Short mmCIF file of C-alpha atoms and ligand atoms in Angstrom, two decimals:
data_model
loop_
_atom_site.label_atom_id
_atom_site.label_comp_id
_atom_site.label_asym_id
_atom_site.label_seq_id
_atom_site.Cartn_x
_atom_site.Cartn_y
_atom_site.Cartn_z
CA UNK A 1 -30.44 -3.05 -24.16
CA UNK A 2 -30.21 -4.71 -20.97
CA UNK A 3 -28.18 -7.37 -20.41
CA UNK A 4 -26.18 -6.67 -23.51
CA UNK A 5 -22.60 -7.79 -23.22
CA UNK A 6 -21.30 -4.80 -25.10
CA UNK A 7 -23.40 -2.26 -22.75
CA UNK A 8 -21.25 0.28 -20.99
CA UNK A 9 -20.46 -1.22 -17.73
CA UNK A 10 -22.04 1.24 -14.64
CA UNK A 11 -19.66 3.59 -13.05
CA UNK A 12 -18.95 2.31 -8.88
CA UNK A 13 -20.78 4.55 -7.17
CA UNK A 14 -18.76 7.58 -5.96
CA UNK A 15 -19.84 6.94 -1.93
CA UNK A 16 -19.81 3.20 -0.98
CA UNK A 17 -20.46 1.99 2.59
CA UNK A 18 -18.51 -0.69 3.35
CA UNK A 19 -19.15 -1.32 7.01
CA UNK A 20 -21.15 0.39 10.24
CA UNK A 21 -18.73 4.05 10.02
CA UNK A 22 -17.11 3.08 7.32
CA UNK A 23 -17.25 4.30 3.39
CA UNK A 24 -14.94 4.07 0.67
CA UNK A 25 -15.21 7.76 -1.51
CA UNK A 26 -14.22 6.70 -5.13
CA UNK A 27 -12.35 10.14 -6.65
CA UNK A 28 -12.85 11.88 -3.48
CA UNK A 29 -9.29 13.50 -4.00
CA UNK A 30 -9.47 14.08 -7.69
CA UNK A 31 -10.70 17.57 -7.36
CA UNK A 32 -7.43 18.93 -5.84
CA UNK A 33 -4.86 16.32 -6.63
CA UNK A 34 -2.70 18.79 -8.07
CA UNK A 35 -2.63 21.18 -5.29
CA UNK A 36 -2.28 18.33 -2.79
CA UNK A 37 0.32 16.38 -4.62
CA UNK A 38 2.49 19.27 -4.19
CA UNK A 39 1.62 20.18 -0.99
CA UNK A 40 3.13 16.78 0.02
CA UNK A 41 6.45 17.19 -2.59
CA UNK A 42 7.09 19.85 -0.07
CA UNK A 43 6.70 17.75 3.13
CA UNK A 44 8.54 15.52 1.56
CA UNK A 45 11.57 17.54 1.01
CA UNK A 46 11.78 18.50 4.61
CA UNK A 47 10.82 15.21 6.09
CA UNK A 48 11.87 12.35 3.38
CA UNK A 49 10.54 9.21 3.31
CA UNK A 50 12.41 6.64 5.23
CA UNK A 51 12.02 2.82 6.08
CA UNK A 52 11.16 2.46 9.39
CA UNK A 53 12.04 -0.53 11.69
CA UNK A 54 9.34 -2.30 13.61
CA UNK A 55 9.97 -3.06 17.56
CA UNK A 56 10.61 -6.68 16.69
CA UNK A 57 13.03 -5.74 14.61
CA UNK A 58 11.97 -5.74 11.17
CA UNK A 59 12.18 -2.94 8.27
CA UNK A 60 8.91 -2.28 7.13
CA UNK A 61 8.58 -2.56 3.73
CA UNK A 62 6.55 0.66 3.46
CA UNK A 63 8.68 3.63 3.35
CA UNK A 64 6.90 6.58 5.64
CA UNK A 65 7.30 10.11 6.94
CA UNK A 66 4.84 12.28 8.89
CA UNK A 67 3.28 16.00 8.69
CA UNK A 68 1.15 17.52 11.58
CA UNK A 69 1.59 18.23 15.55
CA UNK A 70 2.68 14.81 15.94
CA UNK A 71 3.83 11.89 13.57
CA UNK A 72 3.83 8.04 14.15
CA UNK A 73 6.84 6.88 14.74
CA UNK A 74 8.27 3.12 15.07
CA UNK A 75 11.51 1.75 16.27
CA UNK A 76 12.73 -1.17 18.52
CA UNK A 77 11.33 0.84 21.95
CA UNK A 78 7.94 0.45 20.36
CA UNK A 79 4.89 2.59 18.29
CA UNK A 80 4.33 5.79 19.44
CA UNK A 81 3.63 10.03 18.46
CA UNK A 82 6.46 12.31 18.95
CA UNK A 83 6.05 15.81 18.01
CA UNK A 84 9.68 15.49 16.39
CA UNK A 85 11.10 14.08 13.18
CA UNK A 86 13.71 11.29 14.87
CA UNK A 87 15.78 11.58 11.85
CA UNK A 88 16.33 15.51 11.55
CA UNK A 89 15.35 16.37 15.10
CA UNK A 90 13.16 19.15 13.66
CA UNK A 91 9.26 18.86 14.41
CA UNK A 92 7.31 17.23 11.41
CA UNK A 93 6.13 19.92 8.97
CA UNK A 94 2.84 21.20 9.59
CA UNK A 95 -0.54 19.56 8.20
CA UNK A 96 -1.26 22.29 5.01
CA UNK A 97 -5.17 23.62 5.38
CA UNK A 98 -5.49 21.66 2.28
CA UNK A 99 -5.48 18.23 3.99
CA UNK A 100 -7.43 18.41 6.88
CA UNK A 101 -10.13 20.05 5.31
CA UNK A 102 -10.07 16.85 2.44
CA UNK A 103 -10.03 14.81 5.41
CA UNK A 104 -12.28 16.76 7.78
CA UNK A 105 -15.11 16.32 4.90
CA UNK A 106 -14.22 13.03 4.03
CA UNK A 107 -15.15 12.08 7.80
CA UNK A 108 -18.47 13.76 7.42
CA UNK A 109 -19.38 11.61 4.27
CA UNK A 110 -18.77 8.62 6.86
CA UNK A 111 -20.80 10.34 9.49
CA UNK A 112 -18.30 12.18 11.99
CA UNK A 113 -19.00 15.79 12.24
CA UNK A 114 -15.93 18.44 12.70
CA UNK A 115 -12.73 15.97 12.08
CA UNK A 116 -9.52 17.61 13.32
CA UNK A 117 -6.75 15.48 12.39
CA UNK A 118 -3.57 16.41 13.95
CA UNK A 119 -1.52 13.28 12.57
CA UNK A 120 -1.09 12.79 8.69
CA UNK A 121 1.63 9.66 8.36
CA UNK A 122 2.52 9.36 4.49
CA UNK A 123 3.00 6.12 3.35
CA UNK A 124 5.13 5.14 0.13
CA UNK A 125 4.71 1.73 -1.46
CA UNK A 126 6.84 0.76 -4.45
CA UNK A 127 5.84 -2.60 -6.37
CA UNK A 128 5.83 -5.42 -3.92
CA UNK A 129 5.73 -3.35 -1.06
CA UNK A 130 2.50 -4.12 1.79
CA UNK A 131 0.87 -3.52 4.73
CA UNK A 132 -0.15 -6.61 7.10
CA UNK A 133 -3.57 -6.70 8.89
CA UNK A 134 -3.28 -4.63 11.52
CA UNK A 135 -6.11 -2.11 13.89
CA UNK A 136 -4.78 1.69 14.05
CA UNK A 137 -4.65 1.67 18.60
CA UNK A 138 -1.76 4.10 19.36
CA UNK A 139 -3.62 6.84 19.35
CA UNK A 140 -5.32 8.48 22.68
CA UNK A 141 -8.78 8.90 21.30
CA UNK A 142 -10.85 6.12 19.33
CA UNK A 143 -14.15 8.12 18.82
CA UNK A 144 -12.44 9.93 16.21
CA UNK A 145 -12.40 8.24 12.75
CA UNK A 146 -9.23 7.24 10.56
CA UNK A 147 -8.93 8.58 7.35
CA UNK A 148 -7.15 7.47 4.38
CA UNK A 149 -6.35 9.06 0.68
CA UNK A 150 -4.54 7.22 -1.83
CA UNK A 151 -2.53 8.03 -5.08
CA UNK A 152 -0.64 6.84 -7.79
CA UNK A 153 -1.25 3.10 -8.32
CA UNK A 154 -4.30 1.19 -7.47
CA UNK A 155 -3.73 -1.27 -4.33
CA UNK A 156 -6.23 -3.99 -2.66
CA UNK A 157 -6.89 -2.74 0.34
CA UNK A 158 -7.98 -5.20 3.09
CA UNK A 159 -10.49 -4.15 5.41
CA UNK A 160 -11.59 -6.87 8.24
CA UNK A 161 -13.18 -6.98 11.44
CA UNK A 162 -12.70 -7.06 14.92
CA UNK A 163 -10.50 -10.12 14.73
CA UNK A 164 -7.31 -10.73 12.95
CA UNK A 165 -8.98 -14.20 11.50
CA UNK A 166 -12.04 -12.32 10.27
CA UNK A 167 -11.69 -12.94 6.47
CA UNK A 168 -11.39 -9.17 5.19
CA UNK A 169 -13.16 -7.67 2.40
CA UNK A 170 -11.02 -6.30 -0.32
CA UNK A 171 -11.27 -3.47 -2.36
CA UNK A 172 -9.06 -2.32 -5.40
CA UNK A 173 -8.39 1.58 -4.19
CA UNK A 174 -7.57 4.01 -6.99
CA UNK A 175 -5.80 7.13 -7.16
CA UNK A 176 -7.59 9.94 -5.80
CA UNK A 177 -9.96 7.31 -3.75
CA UNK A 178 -10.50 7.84 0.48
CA UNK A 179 -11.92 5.54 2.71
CA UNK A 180 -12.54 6.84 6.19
CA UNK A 181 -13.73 4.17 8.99
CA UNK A 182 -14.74 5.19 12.52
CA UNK A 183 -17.43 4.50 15.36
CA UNK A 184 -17.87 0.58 15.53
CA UNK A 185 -15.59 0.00 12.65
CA UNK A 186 -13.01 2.05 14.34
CA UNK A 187 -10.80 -0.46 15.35
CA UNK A 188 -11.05 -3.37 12.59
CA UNK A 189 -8.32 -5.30 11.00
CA UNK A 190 -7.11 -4.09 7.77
CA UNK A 191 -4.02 -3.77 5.57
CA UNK A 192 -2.83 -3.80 2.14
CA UNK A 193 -1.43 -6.64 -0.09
CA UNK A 194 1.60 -6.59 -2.06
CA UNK A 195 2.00 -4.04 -4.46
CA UNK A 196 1.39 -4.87 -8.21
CA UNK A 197 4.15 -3.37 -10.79
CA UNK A 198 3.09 -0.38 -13.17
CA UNK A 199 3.59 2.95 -14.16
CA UNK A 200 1.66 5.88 -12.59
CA UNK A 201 1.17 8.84 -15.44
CA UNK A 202 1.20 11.56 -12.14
CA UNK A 203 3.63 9.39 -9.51
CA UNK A 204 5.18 7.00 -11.38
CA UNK A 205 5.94 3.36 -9.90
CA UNK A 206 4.65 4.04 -6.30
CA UNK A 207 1.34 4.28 -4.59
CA UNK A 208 1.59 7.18 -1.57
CA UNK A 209 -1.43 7.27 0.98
CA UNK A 210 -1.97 9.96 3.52
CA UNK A 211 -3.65 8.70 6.60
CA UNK A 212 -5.30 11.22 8.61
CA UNK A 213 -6.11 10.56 12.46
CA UNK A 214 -6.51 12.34 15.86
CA UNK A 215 -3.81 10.92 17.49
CA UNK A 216 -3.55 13.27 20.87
C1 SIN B 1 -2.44 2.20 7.03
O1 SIN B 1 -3.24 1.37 7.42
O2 SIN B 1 -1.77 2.89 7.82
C2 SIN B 1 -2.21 2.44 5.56
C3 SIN B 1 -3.34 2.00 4.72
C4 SIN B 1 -3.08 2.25 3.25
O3 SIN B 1 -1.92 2.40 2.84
O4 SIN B 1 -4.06 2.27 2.48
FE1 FE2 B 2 -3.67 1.45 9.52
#
């Protein structure tokens, strides 16, 4: 019966625009979390995740690392690419097939034909752990899209506009979820609030997004 308060509440639908190039993919990752999750154990053990410190001086709160030709890379000279791993001096492990085809679809879904990522930075958040508003700008080439794959636990994420005082919209990202913005909502505010406490069954008491971009 409609109405009913005891009817089964609808699922969100699986592809949900949430600005002009922009859609959030509920589950887009599901399909090969297993395969991708440890894909990125292996990055990980060659390229651990480390706290970073921001040109103003600050440890970000995020911990991060890097796989693909380049990797993002902050310290007090500034925000930049480098093709090498500061802390080991080796290059950053490669980008496995396995990602940038996830992400080279996901882009299509938001309308950007033939992705080729060739920066993945990893992100780790443990409980209280955020990301303030900010627009992805360091990289050479805005016409290609940004795309982003969480796991483990759920986070708001905060997606704005073209000013930092636009109020953002905010959406409660699940593991195995993408969003992938590009074209006019390429370079919008967004972020992530503080991290809420829990227990992943899969990663435990961390969230860990990839964020996919064409950086050179
Ligand atoms: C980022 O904006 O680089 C990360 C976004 C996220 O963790 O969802
Ligand atoms: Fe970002």
């Amino acid at each position: 019966m409609k109405g009913d308060l005891f009817e089964a509440q609808e699922p969100p639908p699986a592809r949900q625009p949430i600005g002009e190039g922009a859609v959030l993919l509920r589950g887009f990752a599901l399909g090969e979390e297993s395969e991708l999750i440890a894909a990125l154990r292996a990055i990980l053990a060659a390229a651990p995740f480390r706290h970073m410190i921001t040109p103003g001086g600050h440890t970000m709160s995020v911990a991060m690392s890097n796989c693909g030709a380049v990797g993002w890379v902050t310290d007090r000279k500034g925000y930049r690419y480098d093709a090498v791993d500061p802390a080991s001096g080796n290059r950053w492990p490669a980008m496995p097939a396995l990602f940038a085809g996830l992400a080279r679809r996901a882009a299509g879904e938001a309308g950007f034909a033939d992705f080729q990522p060739d920066a993945c930075l990893i992100n780790r958040y443990v409980p209280g752990a955020k990301m303030s508003l900010h627009r992805d700008k360091d990289e050479a080439d805005f016409t290609a899209p940004i795309v982003s794959v969480s796991f483990g636990l759920p986070a708001v994420f905060m997606f704005g506009g073209m000013s930092r005082s636009d109020k953002p919209q905010r959406f409660a990202l699940q593991h195995g979820d993408v969003v992938a913005w590009g074209g006019a909502s390429r370079l919008v505010f967004h972020g992530v609030a503080a991290l809420k406490d829990g227990e992943h069954p899969l990663l435990g008491r961390q969230r860990i997004n990839l964020t996919f971009r064409k950086a050179r």
